[in-house]
């Protein structure tokens, strides 16, 4: 008996008829509504009606939060009020939700949107007032009509928003003009013929000069933004269905772009990731693709900033690649590794792949077979063994239940991190952070139920293991709450006030250890309430990281900087608070 499907919507189910309990499986078409169906005799597919183990990690009181509609690409954590705990923000259906860690709504929330959300919310200061805002896009099913929203923390709309635009996938934030406020980068899908545009908006809702820029096919994913030329100025990297574009901040295409896919493959959902592969302080571009015919396999590319492909790439996967790749030192050999999953609906036939940057397969990989991996793999040390573990989403819904899966760095499973959810975890990237400042790692995730109820259930789990932000590679979709896709920019900086005594003045101490690898501690003191920034610069004076960018009360503080992903050399860290400014030097030695 063959499994037959008819595609009507972006997400749908099918039922396999057999003598055992029914299993519903999620299948997501690509951005042109194409889908690759695995056809097989049902007796060769794994048994149905599997009963899940009980929850092995405790869930925060007040969760799960159940809301009508779907979430896409996950939620974020952020600081929305005066208490020390972080809050959780999710776009679900036609709403933008904000919750305290006890499950109550943040004052002024939720917000109602005109259309369904198309990606994760973003968080950052878009208007230069020193206080972050929350940004999210919405669109109809085709992505041609919708709105881009920006809200203050109290839920009031930012002046100039919403902007009428069918915002496709997650909007990203980046300071293109280096003036201290973040621009918003999003896309619009056009029809007749199918094509797209990339937009850049300022924090007042006006369009940034030089934009929008056209693409010759529909937008395939959220963009990335970061310096890939070594001049300290960010570029914008965006995917169309048939190729990849790179512009400077003024909208000029870089030489060698667009890069046109030539293996019979197309782009869908696998947002670009920016990473310095060869240690020359210039980032490369990594992304995944998939074929729509033939074997239906996937590809993983790494491009240089001139549009040429890095030696030994692309790599192939058995099925389609939908999730963005993620980088990290998985097997501790001091060679950077790439991890990605592939997906195909209807069968236990997908895998999680890992190669080092030279294209060599890591021992224990590929992991599988697993059910479809539709999102970015979460990567971090979740069990305090000093190694990186992997957490993946799963597109299956058995008896109304789904789950997240976790694996060790060598590909072996971690049963206690198989976390059940109401509904499938498909396309929902988990968040890894210490939400309640108890020193323990927490995980935020969600399941979506699409059969009848069409709802999202959001969870917070407490792992019970010590939290070290330096050991979390990508704590949220595309590395940070701005979703810029820059490896190493994970903004999981723990700013700890370790002394209740108020300093007599402002001070910046020498980092320790120094030299360091890969992390170091930075201590400073402030004597007055005010806005504080602590930034890292390379030897050329280019800003490479922002560790503190917020209002702080008087006190003595400690910040840990994790330099994973940065090359050896001399760096400078600069503290600015009121009229005080001081810079010190440190050495990263790998």
mmCIF file of C-alpha atoms in Angstrom, residues 1-4 14 16-20 23 37-48 346-348:
data_model
loop_
_atom_site.group_PDB
_atom_site.id
_atom_site.type_symbol
_atom_site.label_atom_id
_atom_site.label_comp_id
_atom_site.label_asym_id
_atom_site.label_seq_id
_atom_site.Cartn_x
_atom_site.Cartn_y
_atom_site.Cartn_z
ATOM 1 C CA UNK A 1 0.000 0.000 0.000
ATOM 2 C CA UNK A 2 1.327 3.431 -0.911
ATOM 3 C CA UNK A 3 0.977 6.660 1.082
ATOM 4 C CA UNK A 4 -0.818 9.249 -1.023
ATOM 5 C CA UNK A 14 -1.786 12.365 6.524
ATOM 6 C CA UNK A 16 -1.619 5.682 7.331
ATOM 7 C CA UNK A 17 -4.247 2.929 7.323
ATOM 8 C CA UNK A 18 -3.183 -0.274 9.020
ATOM 9 C CA UNK A 19 -4.182 -2.620 11.826
ATOM 10 C CA UNK A 20 -2.237 -0.637 14.428
ATOM 11 C CA UNK A 23 -0.032 7.974 13.412
ATOM 12 C CA UNK A 37 7.054 12.156 -0.326
ATOM 13 C CA UNK A 38 8.677 8.938 0.776
ATOM 14 C CA UNK A 39 6.732 6.028 -0.729
ATOM 15 C CA UNK A 40 7.073 2.616 0.841
ATOM 16 C CA UNK A 41 5.090 -0.340 2.014
ATOM 17 C CA UNK A 42 3.704 0.642 5.411
ATOM 18 C CA UNK A 43 5.032 -2.555 6.974
ATOM 19 C CA UNK A 44 8.601 -1.305 6.492
ATOM 20 C CA UNK A 45 8.012 1.908 8.454
ATOM 21 C CA UNK A 46 8.585 1.853 12.219
ATOM 22 C CA UNK A 47 5.713 0.643 14.470
ATOM 23 C CA UNK A 48 2.824 2.999 15.167
ATOM 24 C CA UNK A 346 6.381 10.205 6.309
ATOM 25 C CA UNK A 347 9.279 7.978 7.278
ATOM 26 C CA UNK A 348 11.955 7.374 9.858
#
